[in-house]
Short mmCIF file of N, CA and C in Angstrom, two decimals:
data_model
loop_
_atom_site.label_atom_id
_atom_site.label_comp_id
_atom_site.label_asym_id
_atom_site.label_seq_id
_atom_site.Cartn_x
_atom_site.Cartn_y
_atom_site.Cartn_z
N MET P 1 -9.90 7.92 -6.50
CA MET P 1 -8.68 7.13 -6.51
C MET P 1 -9.01 5.74 -5.97
N ASP P 2 -8.58 4.70 -6.68
CA ASP P 2 -8.84 3.35 -6.19
C ASP P 2 -7.92 3.02 -5.01
N ILE P 3 -8.23 1.95 -4.33
CA ILE P 3 -7.52 1.61 -3.09
C ILE P 3 -6.04 1.35 -3.33
N ARG P 4 -5.70 0.73 -4.44
CA ARG P 4 -4.28 0.47 -4.74
C ARG P 4 -3.50 1.77 -4.86
N GLN P 5 -4.07 2.72 -5.57
CA GLN P 5 -3.42 4.02 -5.74
C GLN P 5 -3.34 4.77 -4.40
N ALA P 6 -4.39 4.65 -3.61
CA ALA P 6 -4.39 5.31 -2.29
C ALA P 6 -3.26 4.74 -1.41
N TYR P 7 -3.10 3.43 -1.42
CA TYR P 7 -2.02 2.81 -0.63
C TYR P 7 -0.65 3.21 -1.16
N LEU P 8 -0.48 3.20 -2.46
CA LEU P 8 0.80 3.63 -3.03
C LEU P 8 1.12 5.07 -2.64
N LYS P 9 0.12 5.93 -2.68
CA LYS P 9 0.32 7.33 -2.30
C LYS P 9 0.72 7.43 -0.83
N MET P 10 0.07 6.66 0.04
CA MET P 10 0.44 6.68 1.46
C MET P 10 1.89 6.24 1.64
N LEU P 11 2.29 5.19 0.94
CA LEU P 11 3.68 4.73 1.04
C LEU P 11 4.64 5.80 0.51
N ALA P 12 4.31 6.39 -0.63
CA ALA P 12 5.16 7.41 -1.22
C ALA P 12 5.26 8.64 -0.32
N ASP P 13 4.17 9.02 0.29
CA ASP P 13 4.17 10.19 1.16
C ASP P 13 5.09 10.01 2.37
N ASP P 14 5.35 8.77 2.75
CA ASP P 14 6.18 8.47 3.91
C ASP P 14 7.68 8.44 3.59
N VAL P 15 8.05 8.41 2.33
CA VAL P 15 9.46 8.26 1.95
C VAL P 15 10.34 9.39 2.49
N PRO P 16 9.96 10.67 2.39
CA PRO P 16 10.87 11.72 2.91
C PRO P 16 11.23 11.53 4.39
N LEU P 17 10.27 11.13 5.19
CA LEU P 17 10.55 10.86 6.60
C LEU P 17 11.59 9.75 6.73
N ASN P 18 11.45 8.71 5.93
CA ASN P 18 12.38 7.58 6.02
C ASN P 18 13.75 7.92 5.45
N LEU P 19 13.82 8.80 4.48
CA LEU P 19 15.12 9.27 4.00
C LEU P 19 15.87 9.95 5.13
N ALA P 20 15.15 10.72 5.93
CA ALA P 20 15.77 11.44 7.05
C ALA P 20 16.24 10.49 8.15
N ARG P 21 15.66 9.30 8.24
CA ARG P 21 16.01 8.32 9.28
C ARG P 21 17.16 7.41 8.87
N PHE P 22 17.59 7.49 7.63
CA PHE P 22 18.58 6.55 7.10
C PHE P 22 19.98 6.95 7.52
N ASP P 23 20.73 5.99 8.04
CA ASP P 23 22.14 6.18 8.40
C ASP P 23 23.00 5.51 7.33
N GLU P 24 23.63 6.32 6.53
CA GLU P 24 24.40 5.81 5.38
C GLU P 24 25.52 4.88 5.81
N ALA P 25 26.19 5.18 6.89
CA ALA P 25 27.34 4.37 7.31
C ALA P 25 26.95 2.92 7.62
N SER P 26 25.80 2.72 8.24
CA SER P 26 25.39 1.38 8.64
C SER P 26 24.31 0.77 7.76
N GLY P 27 23.61 1.59 6.97
CA GLY P 27 22.48 1.11 6.18
C GLY P 27 21.23 0.93 7.02
N ARG P 28 21.25 1.44 8.24
CA ARG P 28 20.13 1.26 9.16
C ARG P 28 19.17 2.46 9.12
N PHE P 29 17.92 2.16 9.37
CA PHE P 29 16.90 3.18 9.54
C PHE P 29 16.71 3.38 11.04
N LEU P 30 16.98 4.57 11.52
CA LEU P 30 16.97 4.85 12.94
C LEU P 30 15.63 5.44 13.38
N THR P 31 15.35 5.29 14.66
CA THR P 31 14.18 5.90 15.27
C THR P 31 14.67 6.65 16.50
N GLY P 32 14.58 7.97 16.47
CA GLY P 32 15.05 8.76 17.60
C GLY P 32 16.51 8.51 17.93
N GLY P 33 17.31 8.20 16.94
CA GLY P 33 18.72 7.92 17.14
C GLY P 33 19.01 6.48 17.50
N GLY P 34 17.98 5.70 17.84
CA GLY P 34 18.16 4.29 18.18
C GLY P 34 17.79 3.40 16.99
N TRP P 35 18.13 2.13 17.13
CA TRP P 35 17.85 1.20 16.04
C TRP P 35 17.25 -0.08 16.58
N ALA P 36 16.30 -0.59 15.86
CA ALA P 36 15.74 -1.92 16.11
C ALA P 36 15.81 -2.69 14.81
N VAL P 37 16.04 -3.98 14.90
CA VAL P 37 16.14 -4.81 13.71
C VAL P 37 14.88 -4.68 12.86
N THR P 38 13.74 -4.47 13.48
CA THR P 38 12.48 -4.33 12.75
C THR P 38 12.38 -3.01 11.99
N ASN P 39 13.24 -2.04 12.30
CA ASN P 39 13.23 -0.79 11.53
C ASN P 39 13.52 -1.04 10.06
N GLN P 40 14.27 -2.08 9.78
CA GLN P 40 14.66 -2.37 8.40
C GLN P 40 13.49 -2.85 7.55
N MET P 41 12.38 -3.19 8.18
CA MET P 41 11.25 -3.73 7.42
C MET P 41 10.73 -2.75 6.38
N LEU P 42 11.03 -1.48 6.52
CA LEU P 42 10.50 -0.55 5.55
C LEU P 42 11.16 -0.65 4.18
N VAL P 43 12.20 -1.46 4.05
CA VAL P 43 12.76 -1.67 2.71
C VAL P 43 11.76 -2.39 1.80
N TYR P 44 10.87 -3.16 2.39
CA TYR P 44 9.86 -3.85 1.58
C TYR P 44 8.92 -2.85 0.89
N PRO P 45 8.29 -1.91 1.60
CA PRO P 45 7.47 -0.93 0.88
C PRO P 45 8.30 -0.07 -0.07
N LEU P 46 9.56 0.20 0.28
CA LEU P 46 10.40 0.96 -0.65
C LEU P 46 10.62 0.16 -1.94
N ALA P 47 10.81 -1.15 -1.82
CA ALA P 47 10.98 -2.00 -3.00
C ALA P 47 9.71 -2.00 -3.84
N LEU P 48 8.58 -2.05 -3.18
CA LEU P 48 7.31 -2.01 -3.90
C LEU P 48 7.17 -0.70 -4.67
N LEU P 49 7.54 0.40 -4.02
CA LEU P 49 7.49 1.70 -4.71
C LEU P 49 8.47 1.73 -5.88
N TYR P 50 9.65 1.19 -5.68
CA TYR P 50 10.66 1.22 -6.73
C TYR P 50 10.19 0.50 -8.00
N ILE P 51 9.47 -0.60 -7.85
CA ILE P 51 9.09 -1.39 -9.04
C ILE P 51 7.71 -1.05 -9.60
N THR P 52 6.95 -0.18 -8.92
CA THR P 52 5.56 0.06 -9.30
C THR P 52 5.39 1.41 -9.97
N GLU P 53 5.03 1.37 -11.24
CA GLU P 53 4.77 2.61 -11.96
C GLU P 53 3.34 3.06 -11.68
N SER P 54 3.22 4.32 -11.30
CA SER P 54 1.91 4.89 -10.96
C SER P 54 2.01 6.40 -10.97
N PRO P 55 0.94 7.08 -11.34
CA PRO P 55 0.97 8.54 -11.31
C PRO P 55 1.14 9.11 -9.89
N VAL P 56 0.83 8.33 -8.87
CA VAL P 56 0.96 8.81 -7.49
C VAL P 56 2.29 8.39 -6.86
N ASN P 57 3.16 7.74 -7.64
CA ASN P 57 4.42 7.22 -7.11
C ASN P 57 5.61 7.87 -7.80
N PRO P 58 6.19 8.89 -7.19
CA PRO P 58 7.37 9.52 -7.79
C PRO P 58 8.66 8.72 -7.60
N TYR P 59 8.58 7.56 -6.94
CA TYR P 59 9.77 6.78 -6.63
C TYR P 59 9.98 5.57 -7.53
N PHE P 60 9.16 5.44 -8.56
CA PHE P 60 9.33 4.38 -9.54
C PHE P 60 10.70 4.53 -10.19
N ARG P 61 11.51 3.49 -10.05
CA ARG P 61 12.86 3.45 -10.62
C ARG P 61 13.75 4.62 -10.16
N ASP P 62 13.51 5.08 -8.95
CA ASP P 62 14.33 6.15 -8.36
C ASP P 62 15.59 5.51 -7.78
N GLU P 63 16.73 5.88 -8.29
CA GLU P 63 17.99 5.27 -7.88
C GLU P 63 18.31 5.50 -6.41
N ARG P 64 17.88 6.62 -5.84
CA ARG P 64 18.08 6.86 -4.39
C ARG P 64 17.34 5.79 -3.59
N VAL P 65 16.14 5.48 -4.02
CA VAL P 65 15.34 4.47 -3.31
C VAL P 65 15.99 3.09 -3.47
N LEU P 66 16.47 2.77 -4.65
CA LEU P 66 17.15 1.49 -4.84
C LEU P 66 18.36 1.40 -3.91
N HIS P 67 19.09 2.49 -3.77
CA HIS P 67 20.24 2.50 -2.86
C HIS P 67 19.80 2.21 -1.42
N LEU P 68 18.71 2.83 -0.97
CA LEU P 68 18.20 2.59 0.38
C LEU P 68 17.81 1.13 0.56
N ILE P 69 17.17 0.58 -0.44
CA ILE P 69 16.75 -0.83 -0.39
C ILE P 69 17.98 -1.72 -0.25
N GLN P 70 18.96 -1.50 -1.11
CA GLN P 70 20.15 -2.34 -1.10
C GLN P 70 20.91 -2.22 0.22
N ARG P 71 21.13 -1.01 0.68
CA ARG P 71 21.87 -0.81 1.94
C ARG P 71 21.05 -1.30 3.13
N GLY P 72 19.73 -1.13 3.05
CA GLY P 72 18.87 -1.62 4.13
C GLY P 72 18.93 -3.13 4.27
N GLY P 73 18.92 -3.84 3.15
CA GLY P 73 19.06 -5.29 3.18
C GLY P 73 20.46 -5.71 3.63
N ASP P 74 21.46 -4.96 3.21
CA ASP P 74 22.83 -5.24 3.65
C ASP P 74 22.92 -5.15 5.17
N ALA P 75 22.22 -4.18 5.76
CA ALA P 75 22.27 -4.01 7.21
C ALA P 75 21.73 -5.24 7.92
N TRP P 76 20.67 -5.84 7.40
CA TRP P 76 20.18 -7.10 7.98
C TRP P 76 21.27 -8.16 7.93
N ARG P 77 21.86 -8.30 6.75
CA ARG P 77 22.89 -9.34 6.58
C ARG P 77 24.08 -9.07 7.49
N ASP P 78 24.49 -7.81 7.59
CA ASP P 78 25.61 -7.44 8.46
C ASP P 78 25.33 -7.78 9.92
N PHE P 79 24.07 -7.72 10.31
CA PHE P 79 23.67 -7.92 11.70
C PHE P 79 23.42 -9.39 12.04
N GLN P 80 23.37 -10.24 11.03
CA GLN P 80 23.08 -11.65 11.26
C GLN P 80 24.24 -12.36 11.95
N ASN P 81 23.86 -13.29 12.81
CA ASN P 81 24.83 -14.20 13.41
C ASN P 81 25.14 -15.32 12.40
N PRO P 82 26.22 -16.08 12.61
CA PRO P 82 26.57 -17.14 11.67
C PRO P 82 25.47 -18.18 11.45
N ASP P 83 24.57 -18.36 12.42
CA ASP P 83 23.49 -19.34 12.25
C ASP P 83 22.23 -18.74 11.61
N GLY P 84 22.30 -17.46 11.23
CA GLY P 84 21.17 -16.81 10.59
C GLY P 84 20.24 -16.08 11.54
N THR P 85 20.46 -16.21 12.84
CA THR P 85 19.65 -15.45 13.80
C THR P 85 20.10 -14.00 13.81
N VAL P 86 19.29 -13.16 14.42
CA VAL P 86 19.66 -11.78 14.70
C VAL P 86 19.37 -11.49 16.16
N GLU P 87 20.11 -10.60 16.73
CA GLU P 87 19.83 -10.14 18.09
C GLU P 87 18.63 -9.22 17.99
N PHE P 88 17.55 -9.58 18.67
CA PHE P 88 16.37 -8.72 18.61
C PHE P 88 16.60 -7.55 19.55
N ILE P 89 17.09 -6.49 18.95
CA ILE P 89 17.38 -5.28 19.71
C ILE P 89 16.27 -4.27 19.45
N LYS P 90 15.89 -3.55 20.49
CA LYS P 90 14.85 -2.54 20.36
C LYS P 90 15.50 -1.16 20.40
N VAL P 91 14.77 -0.13 19.96
CA VAL P 91 15.37 1.20 19.84
C VAL P 91 15.88 1.74 21.17
N ASP P 92 15.37 1.24 22.28
CA ASP P 92 15.86 1.70 23.58
C ASP P 92 17.12 0.96 24.02
N GLY P 93 17.61 0.04 23.17
CA GLY P 93 18.82 -0.70 23.46
C GLY P 93 18.59 -2.02 24.17
N SER P 94 17.38 -2.28 24.64
CA SER P 94 17.09 -3.56 25.28
C SER P 94 16.99 -4.64 24.22
N THR P 95 17.15 -5.89 24.64
CA THR P 95 17.13 -6.99 23.67
C THR P 95 16.28 -8.14 24.17
N TRP P 96 15.88 -8.97 23.21
CA TRP P 96 15.19 -10.21 23.50
C TRP P 96 16.11 -11.40 23.25
N GLY P 97 17.32 -11.13 22.89
CA GLY P 97 18.27 -12.20 22.60
C GLY P 97 18.26 -12.56 21.11
N ALA P 98 19.13 -13.47 20.75
CA ALA P 98 19.27 -13.90 19.36
C ALA P 98 18.13 -14.85 19.00
N HIS P 99 17.50 -14.58 17.89
CA HIS P 99 16.46 -15.50 17.40
C HIS P 99 16.20 -15.24 15.91
N TYR P 100 15.37 -16.07 15.34
CA TYR P 100 14.97 -15.90 13.95
C TYR P 100 13.77 -14.95 13.95
N ASP P 101 14.03 -13.69 13.70
CA ASP P 101 12.96 -12.70 13.76
C ASP P 101 11.99 -12.90 12.60
N CYS P 102 10.81 -13.37 12.92
CA CYS P 102 9.85 -13.76 11.89
C CYS P 102 9.42 -12.57 11.04
N TRP P 103 9.25 -11.42 11.64
CA TRP P 103 8.76 -10.26 10.88
C TRP P 103 9.85 -9.73 9.95
N SER P 104 11.05 -9.56 10.48
CA SER P 104 12.14 -9.03 9.66
C SER P 104 12.50 -9.96 8.51
N MET P 105 12.60 -11.25 8.80
CA MET P 105 13.00 -12.18 7.75
C MET P 105 11.96 -12.21 6.62
N TYR P 106 10.68 -12.12 6.98
CA TYR P 106 9.64 -12.09 5.95
C TYR P 106 9.78 -10.84 5.08
N HIS P 107 9.96 -9.69 5.70
CA HIS P 107 10.07 -8.45 4.94
C HIS P 107 11.33 -8.44 4.07
N TRP P 108 12.42 -8.98 4.59
CA TRP P 108 13.65 -9.07 3.80
C TRP P 108 13.45 -10.02 2.62
N LEU P 109 12.79 -11.13 2.85
CA LEU P 109 12.50 -12.09 1.78
C LEU P 109 11.67 -11.45 0.67
N GLU P 110 10.60 -10.76 1.04
CA GLU P 110 9.75 -10.13 0.02
C GLU P 110 10.51 -9.04 -0.72
N THR P 111 11.35 -8.31 -0.02
CA THR P 111 12.18 -7.30 -0.68
C THR P 111 13.09 -7.98 -1.70
N TYR P 112 13.74 -9.04 -1.27
CA TYR P 112 14.60 -9.81 -2.17
C TYR P 112 13.83 -10.28 -3.40
N SER P 113 12.62 -10.78 -3.20
CA SER P 113 11.85 -11.31 -4.33
C SER P 113 11.51 -10.21 -5.34
N LEU P 114 11.40 -8.98 -4.88
CA LEU P 114 11.06 -7.88 -5.78
C LEU P 114 12.27 -7.30 -6.52
N VAL P 115 13.44 -7.32 -5.87
CA VAL P 115 14.60 -6.62 -6.45
C VAL P 115 15.82 -7.50 -6.69
N ARG P 116 15.68 -8.81 -6.58
CA ARG P 116 16.86 -9.68 -6.69
C ARG P 116 17.67 -9.44 -7.95
N ASP P 117 17.01 -9.14 -9.06
CA ASP P 117 17.74 -8.93 -10.31
C ASP P 117 18.43 -7.57 -10.37
N LEU P 118 18.23 -6.75 -9.37
CA LEU P 118 18.82 -5.41 -9.33
C LEU P 118 19.92 -5.30 -8.28
N LEU P 119 20.31 -6.42 -7.69
CA LEU P 119 21.24 -6.39 -6.57
C LEU P 119 22.70 -6.48 -6.96
N GLY P 120 23.01 -6.97 -8.13
CA GLY P 120 24.39 -7.26 -8.48
C GLY P 120 24.75 -8.62 -7.90
N ALA P 121 25.68 -9.30 -8.52
CA ALA P 121 25.99 -10.69 -8.17
C ALA P 121 26.47 -10.85 -6.74
N GLU P 122 27.38 -10.01 -6.28
CA GLU P 122 27.93 -10.18 -4.94
C GLU P 122 26.87 -9.93 -3.87
N ARG P 123 26.13 -8.85 -3.99
CA ARG P 123 25.10 -8.53 -3.01
C ARG P 123 24.00 -9.59 -3.03
N ARG P 124 23.59 -9.98 -4.23
CA ARG P 124 22.54 -11.00 -4.34
C ARG P 124 22.97 -12.30 -3.65
N SER P 125 24.19 -12.72 -3.88
CA SER P 125 24.70 -13.94 -3.25
C SER P 125 24.73 -13.80 -1.73
N ARG P 126 25.14 -12.66 -1.26
CA ARG P 126 25.21 -12.41 0.18
C ARG P 126 23.82 -12.43 0.82
N TRP P 127 22.85 -11.79 0.17
CA TRP P 127 21.47 -11.81 0.67
C TRP P 127 20.92 -13.23 0.65
N GLU P 128 21.15 -13.95 -0.46
CA GLU P 128 20.65 -15.32 -0.56
C GLU P 128 21.23 -16.19 0.55
N GLU P 129 22.51 -16.03 0.82
CA GLU P 129 23.14 -16.80 1.89
C GLU P 129 22.47 -16.48 3.23
N GLY P 130 22.27 -15.20 3.52
CA GLY P 130 21.65 -14.82 4.77
C GLY P 130 20.22 -15.31 4.90
N LEU P 131 19.45 -15.17 3.84
CA LEU P 131 18.06 -15.63 3.86
C LEU P 131 17.99 -17.15 4.00
N ASN P 132 18.84 -17.86 3.28
CA ASN P 132 18.85 -19.32 3.39
C ASN P 132 19.28 -19.78 4.78
N LEU P 133 20.24 -19.11 5.39
CA LEU P 133 20.62 -19.43 6.77
C LEU P 133 19.41 -19.26 7.69
N ALA P 134 18.74 -18.12 7.56
CA ALA P 134 17.60 -17.84 8.43
C ALA P 134 16.48 -18.85 8.23
N PHE P 135 16.14 -19.13 6.98
CA PHE P 135 15.01 -20.02 6.74
C PHE P 135 15.34 -21.49 7.00
N THR P 136 16.59 -21.86 6.89
CA THR P 136 16.99 -23.20 7.32
C THR P 136 16.81 -23.33 8.83
N GLY P 137 17.19 -22.29 9.54
CA GLY P 137 16.99 -22.29 11.00
C GLY P 137 15.52 -22.28 11.37
N ILE P 138 14.74 -21.50 10.66
CA ILE P 138 13.30 -21.44 10.92
C ILE P 138 12.66 -22.80 10.66
N ASP P 139 13.09 -23.47 9.60
CA ASP P 139 12.57 -24.80 9.29
C ASP P 139 12.82 -25.75 10.46
N ALA P 140 14.04 -25.75 10.98
CA ALA P 140 14.38 -26.62 12.11
C ALA P 140 13.57 -26.23 13.35
N LEU P 141 13.41 -24.95 13.56
CA LEU P 141 12.66 -24.46 14.72
C LEU P 141 11.20 -24.89 14.66
N LEU P 142 10.61 -24.80 13.49
CA LEU P 142 9.19 -25.16 13.35
C LEU P 142 8.92 -26.64 13.61
N LYS P 143 9.90 -27.46 13.40
CA LYS P 143 9.72 -28.90 13.62
C LYS P 143 9.53 -29.23 15.10
N ARG P 144 9.81 -28.26 15.96
CA ARG P 144 9.63 -28.50 17.40
C ARG P 144 8.79 -27.39 18.06
N SER P 145 7.98 -26.67 17.27
CA SER P 145 7.17 -25.57 17.79
C SER P 145 5.70 -25.92 17.81
N GLY P 146 5.00 -25.27 18.70
CA GLY P 146 3.55 -25.34 18.72
C GLY P 146 2.99 -24.23 17.84
N VAL P 147 1.68 -24.10 17.83
CA VAL P 147 1.04 -23.08 17.01
C VAL P 147 0.64 -21.90 17.89
N HIS P 148 1.20 -20.77 17.59
CA HIS P 148 0.78 -19.49 18.15
C HIS P 148 1.38 -18.40 17.28
N ASN P 149 1.39 -17.18 17.71
CA ASN P 149 1.75 -16.03 16.89
C ASN P 149 3.05 -16.20 16.10
N ILE P 150 4.16 -16.31 16.79
CA ILE P 150 5.46 -16.32 16.11
C ILE P 150 5.65 -17.57 15.24
N PRO P 151 5.35 -18.77 15.72
CA PRO P 151 5.49 -19.92 14.82
C PRO P 151 4.59 -19.81 13.58
N THR P 152 3.44 -19.17 13.70
CA THR P 152 2.58 -18.99 12.54
C THR P 152 3.25 -18.05 11.52
N TRP P 153 3.84 -16.98 12.02
CA TRP P 153 4.61 -16.09 11.13
C TRP P 153 5.77 -16.85 10.50
N HIS P 154 6.47 -17.64 11.32
CA HIS P 154 7.58 -18.43 10.78
C HIS P 154 7.09 -19.36 9.67
N ALA P 155 5.96 -20.01 9.89
CA ALA P 155 5.45 -20.98 8.92
C ALA P 155 5.06 -20.30 7.61
N GLN P 156 4.34 -19.20 7.68
CA GLN P 156 3.95 -18.54 6.43
C GLN P 156 5.17 -17.98 5.72
N SER P 157 6.16 -17.51 6.47
CA SER P 157 7.38 -16.99 5.86
C SER P 157 8.19 -18.11 5.22
N LEU P 158 8.27 -19.24 5.91
CA LEU P 158 9.00 -20.38 5.37
C LEU P 158 8.35 -20.89 4.09
N TYR P 159 7.02 -20.93 4.07
CA TYR P 159 6.30 -21.34 2.87
C TYR P 159 6.67 -20.40 1.71
N ARG P 160 6.64 -19.11 1.98
CA ARG P 160 6.98 -18.13 0.94
C ARG P 160 8.44 -18.29 0.50
N ALA P 161 9.34 -18.53 1.45
CA ALA P 161 10.75 -18.75 1.10
C ALA P 161 10.89 -19.97 0.21
N GLY P 162 10.09 -21.00 0.46
CA GLY P 162 10.09 -22.18 -0.40
C GLY P 162 9.72 -21.82 -1.82
N GLN P 163 8.74 -20.93 -1.98
CA GLN P 163 8.36 -20.48 -3.32
C GLN P 163 9.49 -19.68 -3.97
N VAL P 164 10.06 -18.75 -3.24
CA VAL P 164 11.08 -17.85 -3.78
C VAL P 164 12.35 -18.60 -4.16
N PHE P 165 12.76 -19.55 -3.32
CA PHE P 165 14.02 -20.25 -3.55
C PHE P 165 13.86 -21.64 -4.17
N GLY P 166 12.63 -22.00 -4.55
CA GLY P 166 12.41 -23.31 -5.17
C GLY P 166 12.73 -24.45 -4.23
N ARG P 167 12.29 -24.34 -2.98
CA ARG P 167 12.55 -25.35 -1.95
C ARG P 167 11.22 -25.94 -1.50
N PRO P 168 10.68 -26.93 -2.23
CA PRO P 168 9.38 -27.48 -1.88
C PRO P 168 9.31 -28.07 -0.47
N GLU P 169 10.43 -28.53 0.05
CA GLU P 169 10.43 -29.07 1.42
C GLU P 169 10.06 -28.00 2.44
N TRP P 170 10.35 -26.74 2.14
CA TRP P 170 9.96 -25.65 3.04
C TRP P 170 8.46 -25.34 2.93
N MET P 171 7.86 -25.77 1.86
CA MET P 171 6.43 -25.51 1.67
C MET P 171 5.57 -26.61 2.29
N GLU P 172 6.19 -27.67 2.77
CA GLU P 172 5.44 -28.75 3.41
C GLU P 172 5.03 -28.28 4.77
#
């Protein structure tokens, strides 16, 4: 099995566990009953599985998986503050305060890029609004940041957002 197929199989093998972690009411993926904003990042590999046809991937065009992706992205948007930040909450309930979570926003962006045409007009517009709020804030933040871990994540994510949304100023 080539490496691509091996990775797809690893992702597919993890789906049943993630189905069990999904809270339908909130669209959140829980860990031990708790939730962290970063838990939602698994919608990105789910989106990859949904769009990738492979003999090792039983989730290609699986409507249950599309539902998880859509509700998972909705949960990010529901949790966003009006300025596009999110409260960085950890599964134990502790927080780091409101900020532009570089990891979550990147994963949500890539998920959007893979499934945007499958979201329906209202959901797509809502996700676009949330992503644009976040990346507008990230752009402003980067103009006054130094270089280290989180600003580097912000920069690569902003560059990618510039590609996805046709915003060359974000790619500068």
